[in-house]
Short mmCIF file of C-alpha atoms in Angstrom, two decimals:
data_model
loop_
_atom_site.label_atom_id
_atom_site.label_comp_id
_atom_site.label_asym_id
_atom_site.label_seq_id
_atom_site.Cartn_x
_atom_site.Cartn_y
_atom_site.Cartn_z
CA MET A 193 103.24 129.28 128.76
CA ARG A 194 105.09 126.41 130.29
CA ILE A 195 103.47 124.33 133.02
CA THR A 196 106.23 122.63 135.95
CA ARG A 197 106.91 119.92 137.13
CA ARG A 198 105.41 121.20 140.38
CA GLN A 199 102.61 122.62 138.72
CA GLY A 200 101.29 120.24 137.74
CA LEU A 201 100.92 117.76 140.57
CA ALA A 202 99.32 120.71 142.43
CA ALA A 203 96.26 120.60 138.84
CA ALA A 204 96.34 117.42 140.02
CA ALA A 205 96.23 117.33 143.01
CA ALA A 206 92.92 119.99 142.96
CA ILE A 207 91.42 117.45 140.96
CA LEU A 208 91.69 114.86 143.47
CA ALA A 209 91.14 117.20 146.02
CA ALA A 210 87.61 118.01 144.55
CA PRO A 211 84.32 116.57 145.71
CA ARG A 212 83.79 113.33 144.73
CA VAL A 213 81.12 113.66 141.99
CA GLY A 214 77.39 112.31 142.37
CA PHE A 215 76.88 108.68 140.39
CA ALA A 216 73.81 109.59 139.52
CA GLN A 217 74.86 112.66 137.70
CA GLY A 218 75.60 110.35 134.79
CA GLN A 219 75.62 112.11 131.45
CA ALA A 220 76.32 115.51 132.52
CA ARG A 221 80.32 114.62 134.72
CA PRO A 222 82.47 115.49 132.14
CA LEU A 223 84.40 112.52 131.20
CA ARG A 224 88.56 112.69 132.08
CA PHE A 225 90.79 111.12 130.38
CA VAL A 226 94.63 111.29 131.27
CA VAL A 227 97.54 111.50 128.46
CA ASN A 228 100.58 110.79 128.99
CA VAL A 229 102.74 114.35 128.86
CA GLY A 230 101.66 117.98 128.43
CA LEU A 231 99.70 119.29 125.38
CA GLN A 232 102.04 121.63 123.97
CA ASN A 233 101.18 122.05 119.99
CA LEU A 234 98.02 121.76 119.36
CA ASP A 235 98.07 121.08 115.41
CA PRO A 236 98.22 117.18 113.56
CA ILE A 237 100.00 118.37 110.76
CA SER A 238 102.89 120.30 112.88
CA SER A 239 103.90 117.86 115.65
CA PRO A 240 105.13 114.66 115.81
CA SER A 241 103.58 114.59 119.20
CA PHE A 242 101.48 111.14 120.48
CA VAL A 243 99.86 114.46 123.03
CA THR A 244 99.06 115.65 119.41
CA ARG A 245 97.05 113.01 117.79
CA ASN A 246 94.78 112.87 120.38
CA PHE A 247 93.79 115.67 120.81
CA GLY A 248 93.29 115.94 117.03
CA TYR A 249 90.73 113.26 117.02
CA MET A 250 88.98 114.77 119.42
CA VAL A 251 88.46 118.56 117.36
CA PHE A 252 89.02 117.24 112.99
CA ASP A 253 88.12 114.67 110.63
CA THR A 254 90.01 112.86 108.28
CA LEU A 255 88.79 111.43 104.71
CA VAL A 256 88.59 108.21 105.69
CA SER A 257 89.75 105.59 108.73
CA LEU A 258 90.64 102.24 109.86
CA ASP A 259 87.97 101.02 111.66
CA GLY A 260 88.93 97.75 114.26
CA LYS A 261 90.15 94.78 111.47
CA GLY A 262 92.83 97.44 109.73
CA GLU A 263 91.27 97.78 107.53
CA TYR A 264 89.95 100.85 106.09
CA LYS A 265 86.62 102.45 104.98
CA PRO A 266 85.06 106.09 104.25
CA GLN A 267 84.96 109.14 107.24
CA MET A 268 84.26 111.86 105.59
CA LEU A 269 83.83 110.29 102.10
CA GLU A 270 81.00 108.63 100.84
CA GLY A 271 82.80 107.05 98.37
CA TRP A 272 85.66 106.64 95.75
CA ASP A 273 85.63 105.46 92.54
CA VAL A 274 89.17 104.80 90.64
CA SER A 275 89.52 103.82 86.92
CA ALA A 276 91.25 101.00 85.25
CA ASP A 277 94.75 101.67 85.32
CA ARG A 278 94.17 102.43 88.46
CA LEU A 279 95.67 106.37 88.26
CA THR A 280 92.57 108.74 88.50
CA TRP A 281 91.29 108.54 91.40
CA LYS A 282 87.55 110.75 92.32
CA PHE A 283 85.92 111.29 95.36
CA LYS A 284 82.77 112.90 96.94
CA LEU A 285 82.14 113.81 100.56
CA ARG A 286 79.19 112.82 102.42
CA GLY A 287 75.97 115.21 103.04
CA GLY A 288 76.26 117.20 106.29
CA LEU A 289 80.02 118.49 107.40
CA THR A 290 79.99 121.53 108.58
CA PHE A 291 83.53 123.08 110.28
CA HIS A 292 82.73 124.09 113.59
CA ASP A 293 82.68 128.01 112.68
CA GLY A 294 79.57 127.12 111.30
CA GLN A 295 80.70 127.01 107.61
CA LYS A 296 80.49 124.08 105.64
CA VAL A 297 83.14 121.91 104.37
CA THR A 298 83.62 121.62 100.37
CA SER A 299 86.29 120.19 98.06
CA GLU A 300 88.77 123.30 98.46
CA ASP A 301 89.56 122.47 102.38
CA VAL A 302 89.83 118.59 101.33
CA ILE A 303 92.78 120.08 99.64
CA ALA A 304 94.52 122.70 100.56
CA SER A 305 94.30 120.72 103.61
CA LEU A 306 95.38 117.85 101.79
CA LYS A 307 98.49 119.46 99.96
CA ARG A 308 99.75 120.88 103.73
CA TRP A 309 99.56 117.73 105.57
CA GLY A 310 101.94 116.12 102.00
CA GLY A 311 104.01 119.60 102.47
CA ARG A 312 104.47 117.65 106.68
CA ASP A 313 103.97 113.87 106.83
CA SER A 314 106.29 111.24 105.99
CA ILE A 315 103.91 108.97 103.51
CA GLY A 316 101.97 112.63 102.02
CA ARG A 317 104.53 113.71 100.58
CA ARG A 318 105.48 110.50 98.46
CA LEU A 319 101.61 110.92 97.26
CA MET A 320 102.09 114.47 96.52
CA ALA A 321 105.06 113.89 94.42
CA ALA A 322 103.55 111.58 92.25
CA THR A 323 100.11 112.99 91.76
CA ALA A 324 99.89 115.14 88.85
CA GLU A 325 97.40 117.33 89.52
CA LEU A 326 94.98 116.89 92.62
CA THR A 327 91.51 119.32 91.22
CA ALA A 328 87.93 120.29 92.52
CA ASP A 329 84.84 118.23 90.80
CA GLY A 330 82.57 120.99 92.86
CA PRO A 331 81.77 121.41 96.28
CA ASP A 332 81.38 118.36 97.37
CA ALA A 333 83.72 116.24 94.97
CA PHE A 334 87.06 116.38 94.23
CA THR A 335 90.04 114.18 91.88
CA LEU A 336 93.54 113.29 92.04
CA LYS A 337 95.49 112.22 89.41
CA LEU A 338 98.36 110.16 89.89
CA SER A 339 101.93 111.19 87.10
CA ARG A 340 102.58 107.29 88.11
CA PRO A 341 101.88 104.73 90.37
CA PHE A 342 101.40 104.73 94.47
CA GLY A 343 100.02 101.23 96.05
CA GLY A 344 98.53 103.15 98.97
CA VAL A 345 96.02 106.05 98.02
CA ILE A 346 93.73 105.09 100.35
CA ASP A 347 96.12 103.92 102.56
CA ALA A 348 97.84 106.77 103.37
CA LEU A 349 94.12 109.47 103.28
CA GLY A 350 93.61 106.85 105.97
CA LYS A 351 96.72 107.50 107.55
CA PRO A 352 95.37 106.67 111.09
CA SER A 353 98.63 108.54 113.94
CA VAL A 354 102.18 110.96 112.95
CA HIS A 355 101.13 113.29 110.80
CA VAL A 356 96.84 112.41 110.81
CA PRO A 357 95.50 113.41 107.40
CA MET A 358 92.84 115.74 109.48
CA ILE A 359 91.23 117.96 107.49
CA MET A 360 90.29 121.61 108.59
CA PRO A 361 89.43 124.92 106.41
CA ALA A 362 91.11 125.89 103.11
CA ARG A 363 91.33 129.43 105.05
CA ILE A 364 93.80 128.44 107.42
CA ALA A 365 95.76 124.83 106.11
CA SER A 366 96.22 126.77 103.23
CA ALA A 367 98.45 130.35 105.26
CA THR A 368 100.04 128.22 107.27
CA PRO A 369 103.33 126.29 106.05
CA PRO A 370 103.35 123.06 107.82
CA THR A 371 106.49 122.75 110.08
CA GLN A 372 104.35 125.51 111.55
CA GLN A 373 102.09 125.82 114.27
CA VAL A 374 98.22 126.69 112.90
CA SER A 375 97.20 130.55 114.54
CA GLU A 376 92.91 129.34 115.02
CA ILE A 377 92.21 125.38 115.97
CA VAL A 378 88.57 124.97 113.44
CA GLY A 379 87.78 121.29 112.80
CA SER A 380 85.05 119.26 112.01
CA GLY A 381 84.95 117.00 114.60
CA PRO A 382 82.40 115.37 117.53
CA TYR A 383 83.67 118.15 119.96
CA VAL A 384 84.54 121.11 119.87
CA PHE A 385 87.87 123.02 121.18
CA GLN A 386 87.21 125.46 124.77
CA ARG A 387 90.81 127.72 123.99
CA SER A 388 90.55 129.82 126.77
CA GLU A 389 89.73 127.04 128.51
CA TRP A 390 93.15 125.57 127.72
CA ILE A 391 95.94 125.20 130.25
CA PRO A 392 98.91 124.26 127.70
CA GLY A 393 101.26 121.24 129.30
CA ASP A 394 97.91 120.74 131.71
CA ARG A 395 94.31 121.12 130.18
CA ALA A 396 92.72 120.93 127.30
CA THR A 397 88.59 120.59 127.61
CA PHE A 398 85.91 119.95 124.56
CA ARG A 399 82.95 119.93 124.64
CA LYS A 400 79.76 118.06 122.59
CA PHE A 401 79.75 120.15 118.93
CA ASP A 402 75.72 119.90 118.27
CA LYS A 403 76.55 120.33 114.35
CA TYR A 404 78.18 116.95 114.07
CA VAL A 405 76.52 114.41 111.71
CA PRO A 406 77.80 110.99 111.77
CA ARG A 407 77.85 107.69 110.07
CA SER A 408 75.30 105.36 110.63
CA GLU A 409 77.56 102.32 110.82
CA PRO A 410 78.36 101.55 113.93
CA ALA A 411 81.19 102.93 115.78
CA ASP A 412 84.43 100.54 114.65
CA GLY A 413 88.29 101.22 115.17
CA LEU A 414 88.43 104.97 113.85
CA ALA A 415 85.49 104.10 111.42
CA GLY A 416 81.85 103.95 111.45
CA GLY A 417 79.84 106.62 113.52
CA LYS A 418 81.29 109.28 115.92
CA ILE A 419 78.43 109.95 117.51
CA ALA A 420 79.13 112.43 121.46
CA LYS A 421 77.48 110.87 123.93
CA ILE A 422 78.55 113.48 126.91
CA ASP A 423 78.15 117.12 126.69
CA ARG A 424 81.93 117.43 127.72
CA VAL A 425 85.76 115.61 127.17
CA GLU A 426 88.85 117.16 129.79
CA MET A 427 91.74 116.25 129.07
CA LEU A 428 94.63 116.07 131.41
CA THR A 429 98.08 115.61 132.42
CA MET A 430 99.33 114.23 136.00
CA PRO A 431 102.73 113.35 136.14
CA ASP A 432 102.80 111.70 139.10
CA ILE A 433 101.61 107.95 138.51
CA ALA A 434 100.66 107.48 142.71
CA LEU A 435 97.62 110.62 141.68
CA ARG A 436 97.19 108.83 138.00
CA TYR A 437 96.13 105.66 139.90
CA ALA A 438 94.38 107.29 142.36
CA ALA A 439 92.06 109.48 140.71
CA LEU A 440 91.29 106.40 138.56
CA THR A 441 90.18 103.84 141.21
CA ARG A 442 88.97 107.51 143.08
CA GLY A 443 86.38 107.92 139.45
CA GLU A 444 87.26 111.47 139.91
CA VAL A 445 88.97 110.28 136.43
CA ASP A 446 87.24 108.28 133.71
CA TYR A 447 90.67 106.33 131.97
CA LEU A 448 94.07 106.35 131.90
CA GLU A 449 95.68 106.23 128.02
CA TYR A 450 98.88 104.11 129.30
CA ALA A 451 97.82 102.03 132.84
CA PRO A 452 100.61 102.38 135.45
CA VAL A 453 103.18 98.86 134.62
CA ASP A 454 103.79 98.50 138.36
CA LEU A 455 100.10 98.69 139.36
CA ILE A 456 98.95 96.33 136.98
CA PRO A 457 98.79 93.01 138.67
CA ARG A 458 97.05 94.99 141.63
CA MET A 459 94.40 96.76 139.18
CA ARG A 460 94.16 93.90 137.43
CA ARG A 461 92.28 92.97 140.19
CA ASP A 462 89.99 96.07 140.90
CA ARG A 463 86.23 94.64 139.43
CA ASN A 464 86.12 98.23 138.51
CA LEU A 465 88.85 98.62 136.19
CA VAL A 466 88.13 97.43 132.21
CA PHE A 467 91.68 97.23 130.47
CA ALA A 468 92.15 97.45 127.08
CA GLN A 469 92.74 93.94 125.06
CA ALA A 470 93.76 95.44 121.62
CA SER A 471 97.13 94.21 119.96
CA GLY A 472 99.30 93.88 116.75
CA ARG A 473 99.71 97.22 115.62
CA ALA A 474 98.32 98.75 118.92
CA ASN A 475 101.49 97.32 120.61
CA LEU A 476 104.37 100.51 121.00
CA MET A 477 108.17 100.85 119.68
CA TYR A 478 110.47 102.00 122.42
CA ALA A 479 114.09 103.76 120.38
CA VAL A 480 115.93 106.46 119.53
CA SER A 481 116.10 109.09 117.86
CA ILE A 482 118.47 111.12 116.69
CA ASN A 483 119.65 114.44 115.96
CA HIS A 484 121.59 113.46 112.37
CA PHE A 485 122.23 117.07 111.10
CA GLN A 486 124.47 117.80 115.00
CA ALA A 487 128.46 116.82 114.84
CA PRO A 488 129.39 113.96 115.68
CA MET A 489 125.60 112.23 115.15
CA ASP A 490 126.57 113.01 111.71
CA ASN A 491 128.46 110.03 111.57
CA VAL A 492 127.46 106.69 111.26
CA LEU A 493 130.01 104.97 113.16
CA VAL A 494 128.55 106.73 116.11
CA ARG A 495 125.14 106.11 115.65
CA ARG A 496 126.01 102.91 114.83
CA ALA A 497 127.81 102.74 118.49
CA ILE A 498 124.25 104.69 119.46
CA GLN A 499 122.30 101.55 118.83
CA GLN A 500 124.77 98.85 120.29
CA CYS A 501 124.06 100.51 123.63
CA LEU A 502 120.21 99.53 123.02
CA ASP A 503 119.26 96.25 124.62
CA ARG A 504 116.11 95.64 124.36
CA ALA A 505 115.48 92.97 127.45
CA GLU A 506 117.04 95.97 130.02
CA VAL A 507 115.68 98.87 128.32
CA LEU A 508 111.72 96.65 128.87
CA GLY A 509 112.70 95.05 132.02
CA GLY A 510 114.18 98.57 133.57
CA ALA A 511 110.66 100.44 132.08
CA GLY A 512 108.66 97.54 134.17
CA PHE A 513 107.62 95.65 130.55
CA GLY A 514 109.52 92.16 131.59
CA GLY A 515 107.26 88.94 130.78
CA GLU A 516 104.46 88.80 128.87
CA LEU A 517 104.00 92.72 128.36
CA GLY A 518 107.61 93.20 126.36
CA LYS A 519 109.28 91.75 123.20
CA PRO A 520 113.08 91.63 123.73
CA ASP A 521 113.99 89.19 121.29
CA CYS A 522 111.97 91.50 118.09
CA THR A 523 114.52 93.50 116.15
CA SER A 524 112.05 94.77 113.05
CA MET A 525 111.38 98.34 112.96
CA PHE A 526 108.61 97.11 111.10
CA MET A 527 107.22 95.49 114.57
CA CYS A 528 106.58 91.92 114.32
CA GLY A 529 103.11 90.73 114.34
CA ALA A 530 102.29 93.26 111.58
CA PRO A 531 102.12 92.84 107.96
CA TYR A 532 106.23 93.74 107.05
CA GLU A 533 107.48 92.53 109.69
CA ASN A 534 111.04 90.74 109.43
CA LYS A 535 114.95 89.69 109.40
CA GLY A 536 116.12 92.53 107.28
CA GLY A 537 119.40 93.88 109.29
CA SER A 538 118.33 92.48 112.38
CA ASP A 539 122.38 89.95 112.75
CA MET A 540 123.64 94.24 114.11
CA ILE A 541 120.63 94.13 116.35
CA ALA A 542 120.63 90.65 117.58
CA ASN A 543 123.36 90.86 120.83
CA PRO A 544 124.12 94.54 121.29
CA SER A 545 126.47 94.79 123.78
CA ILE A 546 128.95 98.01 125.75
CA ASP A 547 132.14 96.23 124.60
CA LYS A 548 130.16 96.75 120.50
CA ALA A 549 129.67 100.47 120.90
CA LYS A 550 133.37 101.02 122.38
CA ALA A 551 134.60 100.07 119.95
CA LEU A 552 132.65 101.88 117.49
CA LEU A 553 133.52 104.74 118.44
CA ALA A 554 137.35 103.98 118.01
CA GLU A 555 136.54 103.68 115.32
CA ALA A 556 135.21 106.98 114.12
CA GLY A 557 137.43 108.22 116.10
CA TYR A 558 135.01 110.60 118.63
CA LYS A 559 137.17 113.63 120.36
CA ASN A 560 134.83 113.40 123.35
CA GLU A 561 132.37 115.53 121.58
CA LYS A 562 129.90 116.35 123.99
CA ILE A 563 126.30 114.58 122.76
CA VAL A 564 123.40 116.49 124.83
CA VAL A 565 120.26 113.53 125.66
CA LEU A 566 116.76 116.21 125.93
CA HIS A 567 115.44 113.29 128.51
CA PRO A 568 111.13 113.46 129.56
CA LEU A 569 111.11 113.45 133.34
CA ASP A 570 106.73 113.56 133.34
CA SER A 571 106.24 110.76 131.06
CA PRO A 572 106.27 107.30 132.88
CA LEU A 573 106.88 105.55 129.45
CA LEU A 574 110.19 107.66 128.36
CA ASN A 575 111.17 108.77 131.46
CA PRO A 576 113.17 105.37 132.79
CA PHE A 577 113.94 104.36 129.07
CA GLY A 578 115.83 107.52 128.48
CA ALA A 579 117.26 106.54 132.38
CA VAL A 580 118.55 102.92 131.28
CA LEU A 581 119.96 105.03 127.42
CA ILE A 582 121.15 107.86 129.76
CA ASP A 583 123.91 104.85 131.64
CA ARG A 584 124.45 102.24 129.20
CA MET A 585 125.51 105.37 126.71
CA LYS A 586 127.73 106.64 129.57
CA ARG A 587 129.06 103.80 130.56
CA ALA A 588 129.94 103.02 125.87
CA GLY A 589 132.29 106.10 126.71
CA PHE A 590 129.56 108.84 124.93
CA ASN A 591 130.46 112.43 126.60
CA VAL A 592 126.18 113.09 127.68
CA ASP A 593 124.74 116.34 128.92
CA VAL A 594 122.28 115.03 130.67
CA GLN A 595 118.66 117.38 130.51
CA GLY A 596 116.30 116.64 132.19
CA LEU A 597 112.99 118.24 130.69
CA GLU A 598 108.59 117.53 131.07
CA TRP A 599 107.55 116.84 127.75
CA SER A 600 106.31 119.61 125.79
CA ALA A 601 109.49 121.70 126.27
CA ILE A 602 111.27 118.83 123.86
CA ALA A 603 108.63 118.34 121.70
CA GLN A 604 109.13 122.05 120.78
CA ARG A 605 113.41 121.57 120.45
CA TRP A 606 112.33 118.83 118.99
CA VAL A 607 111.57 120.18 116.12
CA GLN A 608 114.17 122.55 115.78
CA LYS A 609 118.01 122.57 114.18
CA ASN A 610 119.31 124.95 116.20
CA PRO A 611 123.06 124.18 117.45
CA LEU A 612 123.63 122.28 120.28
CA ASP A 613 124.65 125.14 122.36
CA GLN A 614 121.33 127.00 121.77
CA GLY A 615 119.17 124.64 122.60
CA GLY A 616 120.34 121.80 119.54
CA TRP A 617 119.50 118.74 120.51
CA SER A 618 121.77 115.29 120.07
CA VAL A 619 119.61 111.96 121.60
CA ILE A 620 115.69 111.47 122.44
CA PRO A 621 114.52 108.70 123.88
CA VAL A 622 110.68 108.33 122.15
CA VAL A 623 107.80 105.60 121.56
CA TYR A 624 105.89 105.04 119.26
CA THR A 625 102.65 102.55 118.05
CA GLY A 626 102.63 100.32 115.28
CA PHE A 627 100.20 102.02 113.80
CA ASP A 628 103.23 105.14 113.29
CA MET A 629 105.14 101.83 113.21
CA SER A 630 104.29 99.67 110.68
CA ASP A 631 104.58 100.90 107.79
CA PRO A 632 107.76 101.40 105.80
CA LEU A 633 106.34 104.80 104.32
CA SER A 634 105.61 106.40 108.28
CA ASN A 635 107.30 104.14 110.00
CA LEU A 636 110.00 107.26 111.68
CA GLY A 637 113.22 105.31 110.52
CA VAL A 638 112.54 105.34 107.08
CA GLY A 639 109.78 107.42 105.74
CA PHE A 640 110.64 110.35 106.33
CA ASN A 641 114.51 109.16 104.57
CA CYS A 642 116.38 112.18 102.06
CA THR A 643 113.30 114.66 102.23
CA GLY A 644 115.00 117.00 104.89
CA ASN A 645 111.20 117.58 106.45
CA GLN A 646 112.07 116.73 110.38
CA PRO A 647 114.81 117.05 112.80
CA TRP A 648 116.23 113.86 112.52
CA GLY A 649 117.50 114.76 109.07
CA TYR A 650 118.72 111.49 107.97
CA CYS A 651 119.17 110.45 103.71
CA GLU A 652 119.87 107.44 102.81
CA GLN A 653 120.56 107.51 99.43
CA PRO A 654 120.22 102.97 98.67
CA MET A 655 117.00 103.41 100.43
CA VAL A 656 115.50 106.34 97.80
CA PRO A 657 115.08 103.89 95.21
CA VAL A 658 113.64 100.80 97.08
CA LEU A 659 111.45 103.13 98.75
CA GLN A 660 110.17 104.98 95.66
CA GLN A 661 109.65 101.09 93.96
CA PHE A 662 107.81 99.93 97.36
CA GLU A 663 105.79 102.82 97.25
CA ALA A 664 104.76 102.18 93.16
CA GLU A 665 103.94 98.64 94.19
CA SER A 666 100.81 97.00 94.87
CA ASP A 667 101.32 93.40 95.52
CA PRO A 668 100.76 92.22 99.40
CA ALA A 669 104.39 89.91 98.75
CA LYS A 670 106.23 92.26 96.81
CA ARG A 671 105.87 94.80 99.51
CA LYS A 672 107.47 92.66 102.12
CA ALA A 673 110.51 91.55 100.20
CA LEU A 674 111.28 95.53 99.35
CA ALA A 675 110.04 96.59 102.71
CA GLU A 676 113.51 93.89 103.73
CA GLN A 677 115.65 95.11 101.58
CA ILE A 678 114.99 98.62 102.66
CA GLN A 679 114.91 98.06 106.93
CA LYS A 680 118.43 96.49 105.81
CA ILE A 681 119.67 99.34 104.86
CA ALA A 682 117.91 101.46 107.89
CA ILE A 683 119.62 99.49 110.70
CA GLU A 684 122.95 99.86 108.64
CA ALA A 685 122.58 103.43 108.76
CA ALA A 686 121.27 103.52 112.41
CA THR A 687 118.75 105.99 111.46
CA PHE A 688 116.64 105.50 113.94
CA PRO A 689 117.46 102.55 116.44
CA ILE A 690 114.65 100.60 118.05
CA ALA A 691 114.54 99.13 121.98
CA GLY A 692 111.88 96.78 122.20
CA GLN A 693 108.98 96.43 121.63
CA PHE A 694 106.05 96.26 124.34
CA GLN A 695 102.23 96.45 125.50
CA SER A 696 100.91 99.35 127.05
CA PRO A 697 97.51 99.11 127.82
CA ALA A 698 94.94 101.41 128.36
CA VAL A 699 93.04 101.21 131.15
CA TRP A 700 88.76 102.26 131.72
CA ARG A 701 86.40 102.45 135.47
CA ALA A 702 83.37 99.31 134.04
CA GLU A 703 80.44 102.53 134.91
CA LEU A 704 81.36 103.06 131.16
CA SER A 705 80.08 101.53 128.07
CA GLY A 706 81.10 102.41 124.71
CA VAL A 707 84.72 101.80 124.91
CA ILE A 708 87.06 101.10 121.72
CA ASP A 709 89.47 99.41 122.64
CA PHE A 710 91.74 100.69 119.34
CA GLY A 711 95.71 101.49 120.55
CA PHE A 712 95.51 105.12 121.51
CA PRO A 713 92.56 107.30 123.02
CA VAL A 714 89.42 107.54 121.06
CA MET A 715 86.46 109.55 123.03
CA TRP A 716 83.24 108.62 120.97
CA ASN A 717 80.39 106.56 121.00
CA ILE A 718 81.30 106.95 125.58
CA GLU A 719 77.95 106.10 128.06
CA ARG A 720 78.02 106.24 131.17
CA LYS A 721 75.93 102.34 132.54
CA ALA A 722 72.42 103.58 133.68
#
């Protein structure tokens, strides 16, 4: 079922028209948070969308979690031991882990889930390729034996964003290919998904899972005790920015994933609102997803021409992220201010121009072939970026076929490889966080190199051995030097052109306490102040 923009506006208007809920009802009130785009795909493994990741953290749990300091901590695990040669890893599950269907979480569920994730995710594929054995040592323990060095085992298991290695029952994970959406949503996380109440693209609801046993440590980032303090949570989509703002200020919703950028100065003066302060990997990066399977996008010169259309200052300014919110001078694919920031290949994109794009198209022998651009109209982050991208591509001489759609529809087409006349695509403006982009093995323009399991389909042979060296290396300095080599290859091949780094903070009602300021919505640990 696809919800239209008009239906989304009607649903949002209905929320605003409803009687205001009295503050005295406190914790009985649902916690309502508004996400950037509509939720269509419920499977965090098959879908590359942030909204599905946000959904996944409500329902599922992970073996390892990233805390607020960027350190990896046991979550579903009690802990682990590693051999002296770092090739044998032994893990033990903590007690009290239960799925929403009442079944105990076992090592067999973990193994099946990791193998499914490993068939889809960039880091997961590499970890599984380096694994000789992944075996159960009873119901609550398992062993991972590597066939070769892999420098980031715990980093991989604790990957915080797309695709997150979330654990589901073996009966579901084993029966569903990683590129297909699971038909049943059964997790072991702090909330249970209420599927009967789901309106795809508009609303998803959750209730507290009474049998969830949180860790004893305080909540910290994605780590620590995930305590559901409010019984019911609603994830909403409101395409209209004014409605989002009105709903938050009136108290009909509690939390916005992204504050409306044009309204931030006004909202900062409102004592009833609190802005997120998370930085570093919580920054975002605009980029262009290019379908390397479709001609003429398989021509590197055509891709470089698109790369030259990406004036970062114009993109960020057009989207409202000028001044202190934007970093137009950043040319690092791995995020500026992150551990692998570097200048590799940056000379090619330091000063992008329409004239350079025109020259590259002429050199490529571009014959006015149609370029299908899927423009996300309902995303406050992507709509203005898409408008700048489309304008500059037209000015460079691309024959652009603009198809304006809601993100939920684009997300479904994005993961397919159909010809252009059968719903295929050439270019999609996208945005990712530093959690996704800052590590070469998870970066969308690097980590999927030559895997063939993602729609963009890039494959640069010179990158293959350098990535292999990076994944085997554990020394930080050597890893950074390798990251610079990798970035240079990726920029020269225009695998996934970047279009500007920026901050887009979340904002929530001041009456909430315990909100975890992490960089994307974390809905446990929140309660209303008495």
